[in-house]
Amino acid sequence: MTLLFIHGSGFTGDVFAAQMAAFPGAHAPNLPGHDAPGEPASVDEFAAFIESYIGERGLTNVVLAGNSLGGAVALECALRGSAAIAGVILLGSGARLRVAPAIFEQLERDFEEAAAYLATLFFAEPAPALVDAAAARLRRTGQAQVLRDFRACDAFDATGRLDRLRVPLLALTGVADRLTPPKFAQFFADRVEGARARILPEAGHLLMLERPNETNAEIRAFAEQFA
């Protein structure tokens, strides 16, 4: 079994540092446009990149674990029915990821301020070190790509295609996630046969950063079925 982590809007694969340390042999590529060539503007295009990444490396029995936008990408890959994908873990994500118009307005008007504000929404307990690091990540990615990422989220809607899902799914969400609250995870448990929802206490949207040990334990328990 191979774990492949997919980062969310404005971030890069290094957001999964705690997971990469815990799961030797895992992958956490940077999506195109995030310290890598390309300017994809849709979940479909990001999914095509992940499929190519898997194919070029000959990976099999892959469990995709995506945060937010990365979860949408993971879900899209699974819905396409690739034989290489064995399961999906959604980390603070959903079948539909609408973005409030006010966020787009702020990102376009004052990106520096928007990055600082968004970073405060990512955590149950917005400790300064976590918030500052998250804001710095967004700024490194840059306004243009962050906007593309959020537009890709806003356009994504897989709610009418979930009956096509043929692999196990775990929807893991922080109890204090303000961007994709627990109801997003519960939606999968209610609608998809065999899907499970798990809600982490004292965790927000970036649960893999805020509660790495608890997140890793849930990932490990889910992944054991593919060993």
mmCIF file of C-alpha atoms in Angstrom:
data_model
loop_
_atom_site.group_PDB
_atom_site.id
_atom_site.type_symbol
_atom_site.label_atom_id
_atom_site.label_comp_id
_atom_site.label_asym_id
_atom_site.label_seq_id
_atom_site.Cartn_x
_atom_site.Cartn_y
_atom_site.Cartn_z
ATOM 1 C CA MET A 1 0.000 0.000 0.000
ATOM 2 C CA THR A 2 1.249 3.466 -0.891
ATOM 3 C CA LEU A 3 -0.048 6.651 0.712
ATOM 4 C CA LEU A 4 -0.174 9.723 -1.509
ATOM 5 C CA PHE A 5 -1.005 13.033 0.163
ATOM 6 C CA ILE A 6 -2.519 15.929 -1.801
ATOM 7 C CA HIS A 7 -2.309 19.431 -0.361
ATOM 8 C CA GLY A 8 -4.996 22.081 -0.335
ATOM 9 C CA SER A 9 -5.408 25.574 -1.737
ATOM 10 C CA GLY A 10 -2.318 27.749 -1.528
ATOM 11 C CA PHE A 11 -0.173 25.080 0.098
ATOM 12 C CA THR A 12 2.484 22.596 -1.000
ATOM 13 C CA GLY A 13 3.328 19.024 -0.078
ATOM 14 C CA ASP A 14 5.394 20.112 2.918
ATOM 15 C CA VAL A 15 2.153 20.709 4.830
ATOM 16 C CA PHE A 16 2.219 16.930 5.334
ATOM 17 C CA ALA A 17 5.651 16.866 7.009
ATOM 18 C CA ALA A 18 4.301 15.061 10.088
ATOM 19 C CA GLN A 19 2.620 12.446 7.914
ATOM 20 C CA MET A 20 5.670 11.894 5.718
ATOM 21 C CA ALA A 21 7.724 11.271 8.860
ATOM 22 C CA ALA A 22 5.160 8.811 10.192
ATOM 23 C CA PHE A 23 4.621 6.858 6.965
ATOM 24 C CA PRO A 24 7.910 5.953 5.223
ATOM 25 C CA GLY A 25 7.522 5.593 1.471
ATOM 26 C CA ALA A 26 4.579 7.988 1.262
ATOM 27 C CA HIS A 27 4.350 10.668 -1.431
ATOM 28 C CA ALA A 28 3.337 14.326 -1.127
ATOM 29 C CA PRO A 29 3.877 16.030 -4.495
ATOM 30 C CA ASN A 30 3.403 19.723 -5.151
ATOM 31 C CA LEU A 31 0.486 20.292 -7.480
ATOM 32 C CA PRO A 32 1.303 22.249 -10.664
ATOM 33 C CA GLY A 33 1.409 25.979 -10.035
ATOM 34 C CA HIS A 34 2.663 25.415 -6.474
ATOM 35 C CA ASP A 35 6.469 25.509 -6.792
ATOM 36 C CA ALA A 36 6.033 23.470 -9.970
ATOM 37 C CA PRO A 37 5.337 24.300 -13.641
ATOM 38 C CA GLY A 38 1.789 24.799 -14.806
ATOM 39 C CA GLU A 39 -1.281 26.811 -13.971
ATOM 40 C CA PRO A 40 -4.189 24.368 -13.644
ATOM 41 C CA ALA A 41 -7.530 25.995 -12.994
ATOM 42 C CA SER A 42 -9.761 23.018 -12.185
ATOM 43 C CA VAL A 43 -10.008 19.917 -10.032
ATOM 44 C CA ASP A 44 -10.060 17.882 -13.256
ATOM 45 C CA GLU A 45 -6.641 19.212 -14.258
ATOM 46 C CA PHE A 46 -5.170 18.559 -10.833
ATOM 47 C CA ALA A 47 -6.618 15.037 -10.911
ATOM 48 C CA ALA A 48 -4.988 14.432 -14.303
ATOM 49 C CA PHE A 49 -1.646 15.469 -12.779
ATOM 50 C CA ILE A 50 -2.073 13.012 -9.885
ATOM 51 C CA GLU A 51 -3.013 10.221 -12.291
ATOM 52 C CA SER A 52 0.101 10.937 -14.354
ATOM 53 C CA TYR A 53 2.232 11.054 -11.198
ATOM 54 C CA ILE A 54 0.941 7.625 -10.164
ATOM 55 C CA GLY A 55 1.373 6.146 -13.625
ATOM 56 C CA GLU A 56 4.873 7.481 -14.215
ATOM 57 C CA ARG A 57 6.079 5.907 -10.963
ATOM 58 C CA GLY A 58 4.223 2.646 -11.419
ATOM 59 C CA LEU A 59 2.435 3.029 -8.088
ATOM 60 C CA THR A 60 -0.262 0.499 -7.182
ATOM 61 C CA ASN A 61 -2.625 -0.038 -4.256
ATOM 62 C CA VAL A 62 -2.597 3.720 -3.664
ATOM 63 C CA VAL A 63 -4.556 5.381 -0.868
ATOM 64 C CA LEU A 64 -5.086 9.050 -1.676
ATOM 65 C CA ALA A 65 -5.289 11.399 1.309
ATOM 66 C CA GLY A 66 -6.235 14.961 0.414
ATOM 67 C CA ASN A 67 -6.846 18.089 2.439
ATOM 68 C CA SER A 68 -9.571 20.509 1.309
ATOM 69 C CA LEU A 69 -8.901 21.103 -2.428
ATOM 70 C CA GLY A 70 -6.629 18.054 -2.271
ATOM 71 C CA GLY A 71 -9.571 16.024 -1.008
ATOM 72 C CA ALA A 72 -11.617 17.099 -4.012
ATOM 73 C CA VAL A 73 -8.741 16.010 -6.253
ATOM 74 C CA ALA A 74 -8.504 12.648 -4.470
ATOM 75 C CA LEU A 75 -12.247 12.118 -4.764
ATOM 76 C CA GLU A 76 -12.203 13.038 -8.457
ATOM 77 C CA CYS A 77 -9.412 10.531 -9.107
ATOM 78 C CA ALA A 78 -11.375 7.793 -7.343
ATOM 79 C CA LEU A 79 -14.567 8.627 -9.242
ATOM 80 C CA ARG A 80 -12.681 8.173 -12.498
ATOM 81 C CA GLY A 81 -12.160 4.537 -11.517
ATOM 82 C CA SER A 82 -8.383 4.184 -11.738
ATOM 83 C CA ALA A 83 -7.354 0.616 -10.891
ATOM 84 C CA ALA A 84 -4.309 1.955 -9.009
ATOM 85 C CA ILE A 85 -6.455 3.681 -6.358
ATOM 86 C CA ALA A 86 -7.448 1.478 -3.448
ATOM 87 C CA GLY A 87 -8.992 4.014 -1.092
ATOM 88 C CA VAL A 88 -9.554 7.666 -0.271
ATOM 89 C CA ILE A 89 -9.068 9.707 2.889
ATOM 90 C CA LEU A 90 -10.592 13.173 2.970
ATOM 91 C CA LEU A 91 -8.974 15.525 5.477
ATOM 92 C CA GLY A 92 -11.228 18.523 5.986
ATOM 93 C CA SER A 93 -12.892 18.252 2.593
ATOM 94 C CA GLY A 94 -16.244 17.548 0.977
ATOM 95 C CA ALA A 95 -18.221 16.550 -2.080
ATOM 96 C CA ARG A 96 -18.899 20.228 -2.774
ATOM 97 C CA LEU A 97 -16.579 23.080 -1.781
ATOM 98 C CA ARG A 98 -18.316 26.411 -2.286
ATOM 99 C CA VAL A 99 -16.309 29.508 -1.369
ATOM 100 C CA ALA A 100 -17.911 32.636 0.056
ATOM 101 C CA PRO A 101 -17.830 35.600 -2.372
ATOM 102 C CA ALA A 102 -16.317 37.716 0.398
ATOM 103 C CA ILE A 103 -13.205 35.541 0.380
ATOM 104 C CA PHE A 104 -12.681 36.100 -3.338
ATOM 105 C CA GLU A 105 -13.195 39.835 -2.875
ATOM 106 C CA GLN A 106 -10.629 39.985 -0.110
ATOM 107 C CA LEU A 107 -8.093 37.870 -2.011
ATOM 108 C CA GLU A 108 -8.397 40.181 -4.999
ATOM 109 C CA ARG A 109 -8.414 43.440 -3.023
ATOM 110 C CA ASP A 110 -5.647 42.840 -0.467
ATOM 111 C CA PHE A 111 -3.886 39.511 -0.755
ATOM 112 C CA GLU A 112 -1.527 40.095 2.181
ATOM 113 C CA GLU A 113 -4.427 40.827 4.506
ATOM 114 C CA ALA A 114 -6.460 37.957 3.095
ATOM 115 C CA ALA A 115 -3.646 35.477 3.710
ATOM 116 C CA ALA A 116 -3.407 36.574 7.334
ATOM 117 C CA TYR A 117 -7.171 36.345 7.801
ATOM 118 C CA LEU A 118 -7.564 32.948 6.120
ATOM 119 C CA ALA A 119 -4.777 31.507 8.245
ATOM 120 C CA THR A 120 -6.805 32.254 11.378
ATOM 121 C CA LEU A 121 -9.659 30.118 10.008
ATOM 122 C CA PHE A 122 -7.532 27.017 9.597
ATOM 123 C CA PHE A 123 -7.177 26.042 13.257
ATOM 124 C CA ALA A 124 -9.364 25.261 16.252
ATOM 125 C CA GLU A 125 -6.878 27.122 18.435
ATOM 126 C CA PRO A 126 -5.133 29.714 16.212
ATOM 127 C CA ALA A 127 -1.759 29.727 17.942
ATOM 128 C CA PRO A 128 0.452 32.491 16.487
ATOM 129 C CA ALA A 129 3.147 30.085 15.266
ATOM 130 C CA LEU A 130 0.641 27.985 13.320
ATOM 131 C CA VAL A 131 -1.192 30.998 11.907
ATOM 132 C CA ASP A 132 1.991 32.814 10.855
ATOM 133 C CA ALA A 133 3.365 29.701 9.152
ATOM 134 C CA ALA A 134 0.097 29.107 7.283
ATOM 135 C CA ALA A 135 -0.085 32.722 6.113
ATOM 136 C CA ALA A 136 3.536 32.543 4.944
ATOM 137 C CA ARG A 137 2.739 29.429 2.909
ATOM 138 C CA LEU A 138 -0.136 31.208 1.157
ATOM 139 C CA ARG A 139 2.043 34.210 0.382
ATOM 140 C CA ARG A 140 4.773 32.010 -1.091
ATOM 141 C CA THR A 141 2.276 30.393 -3.410
ATOM 142 C CA GLY A 142 1.091 33.826 -4.495
ATOM 143 C CA GLN A 143 -2.150 35.582 -5.205
ATOM 144 C CA ALA A 144 -2.724 34.243 -8.733
ATOM 145 C CA GLN A 145 -2.455 30.557 -7.813
ATOM 146 C CA VAL A 146 -4.351 30.903 -4.554
ATOM 147 C CA LEU A 147 -7.221 32.482 -6.483
ATOM 148 C CA ARG A 148 -7.075 29.674 -9.061
ATOM 149 C CA ASP A 149 -7.185 27.139 -6.245
ATOM 150 C CA PHE A 150 -10.197 28.703 -4.566
ATOM 151 C CA ARG A 151 -12.017 28.992 -7.892
ATOM 152 C CA ALA A 152 -11.334 25.308 -8.510
ATOM 153 C CA CYS A 153 -12.870 24.543 -5.111
ATOM 154 C CA ASP A 154 -15.881 26.735 -5.786
ATOM 155 C CA ALA A 155 -16.584 24.982 -9.096
ATOM 156 C CA PHE A 156 -16.251 21.472 -7.690
ATOM 157 C CA ASP A 157 -19.417 19.487 -7.065
ATOM 158 C CA ALA A 158 -19.390 15.694 -6.970
ATOM 159 C CA THR A 159 -22.619 15.281 -5.001
ATOM 160 C CA GLY A 160 -24.454 13.779 -7.968
ATOM 161 C CA ARG A 161 -21.724 11.253 -8.783
ATOM 162 C CA LEU A 162 -21.008 9.606 -5.453
ATOM 163 C CA ASP A 163 -22.826 6.438 -6.490
ATOM 164 C CA ARG A 164 -19.877 5.796 -8.824
ATOM 165 C CA LEU A 165 -17.435 5.479 -5.950
ATOM 166 C CA ARG A 166 -16.090 1.930 -5.709
ATOM 167 C CA VAL A 167 -13.362 2.223 -3.084
ATOM 168 C CA PRO A 168 -13.434 2.633 0.716
ATOM 169 C CA LEU A 169 -13.578 6.223 1.933
ATOM 170 C CA LEU A 170 -12.774 7.855 5.255
ATOM 171 C CA ALA A 171 -13.928 11.445 5.789
ATOM 172 C CA LEU A 172 -11.889 12.914 8.637
ATOM 173 C CA THR A 173 -12.797 16.396 9.865
ATOM 174 C CA GLY A 174 -11.945 18.557 12.848
ATOM 175 C CA VAL A 175 -14.811 19.337 15.189
ATOM 176 C CA ALA A 176 -13.938 23.046 14.923
ATOM 177 C CA ASP A 177 -13.398 23.125 11.134
ATOM 178 C CA ARG A 178 -15.006 26.387 10.003
ATOM 179 C CA LEU A 179 -14.440 25.844 6.274
ATOM 180 C CA THR A 180 -15.610 22.231 5.914
ATOM 181 C CA PRO A 181 -17.488 21.524 9.168
ATOM 182 C CA PRO A 182 -18.335 18.011 10.422
ATOM 183 C CA LYS A 183 -21.550 17.845 8.390
ATOM 184 C CA PHE A 184 -19.368 17.634 5.274
ATOM 185 C CA ALA A 185 -17.830 14.398 6.554
ATOM 186 C CA GLN A 186 -21.141 13.016 7.768
ATOM 187 C CA PHE A 187 -22.589 13.586 4.292
ATOM 188 C CA PHE A 188 -20.377 10.769 2.958
ATOM 189 C CA ALA A 189 -21.309 8.376 5.748
ATOM 190 C CA ASP A 190 -24.984 9.040 5.033
ATOM 191 C CA ARG A 191 -24.773 8.801 1.241
ATOM 192 C CA VAL A 192 -21.957 6.384 0.339
ATOM 193 C CA GLU A 193 -22.120 2.715 1.211
ATOM 194 C CA GLY A 194 -19.217 1.748 3.443
ATOM 195 C CA ALA A 195 -17.928 5.309 3.862
ATOM 196 C CA ARG A 196 -16.989 6.364 7.382
ATOM 197 C CA ALA A 197 -16.899 9.773 9.036
ATOM 198 C CA ARG A 198 -14.572 10.538 11.916
ATOM 199 C CA ILE A 199 -14.554 13.841 13.797
ATOM 200 C CA LEU A 200 -11.366 14.843 15.594
ATOM 201 C CA PRO A 201 -11.750 16.841 18.814
ATOM 202 C CA GLU A 202 -9.784 20.060 19.244
ATOM 203 C CA ALA A 203 -8.969 20.218 15.533
ATOM 204 C CA GLY A 204 -9.731 22.626 12.710
ATOM 205 C CA HIS A 205 -9.347 22.633 8.943
ATOM 206 C CA LEU A 206 -5.636 21.827 8.897
ATOM 207 C CA LEU A 207 -6.021 18.915 11.294
ATOM 208 C CA MET A 208 -2.871 17.183 10.017
ATOM 209 C CA LEU A 209 -0.882 20.197 11.243
ATOM 210 C CA GLU A 210 -2.826 20.970 14.392
ATOM 211 C CA ARG A 211 -3.373 17.395 15.597
ATOM 212 C CA PRO A 212 -0.769 15.315 13.722
ATOM 213 C CA ASN A 213 -0.674 12.362 16.123
ATOM 214 C CA GLU A 214 -4.430 11.906 16.177
ATOM 215 C CA THR A 215 -4.660 12.393 12.413
ATOM 216 C CA ASN A 216 -1.894 9.856 11.802
ATOM 217 C CA ALA A 217 -3.602 7.323 14.048
ATOM 218 C CA GLU A 218 -6.813 7.602 12.000
ATOM 219 C CA ILE A 219 -4.881 7.318 8.730
ATOM 220 C CA ARG A 220 -3.004 4.259 9.995
ATOM 221 C CA ALA A 221 -6.168 2.515 11.164
ATOM 222 C CA PHE A 222 -7.858 3.101 7.801
ATOM 223 C CA ALA A 223 -4.801 2.104 5.749
ATOM 224 C CA GLU A 224 -4.316 -1.200 7.566
ATOM 225 C CA GLN A 225 -7.084 -2.765 5.471
ATOM 226 C CA PHE A 226 -4.920 -2.326 2.351
ATOM 227 C CA ALA A 227 -1.688 -3.794 3.729
#
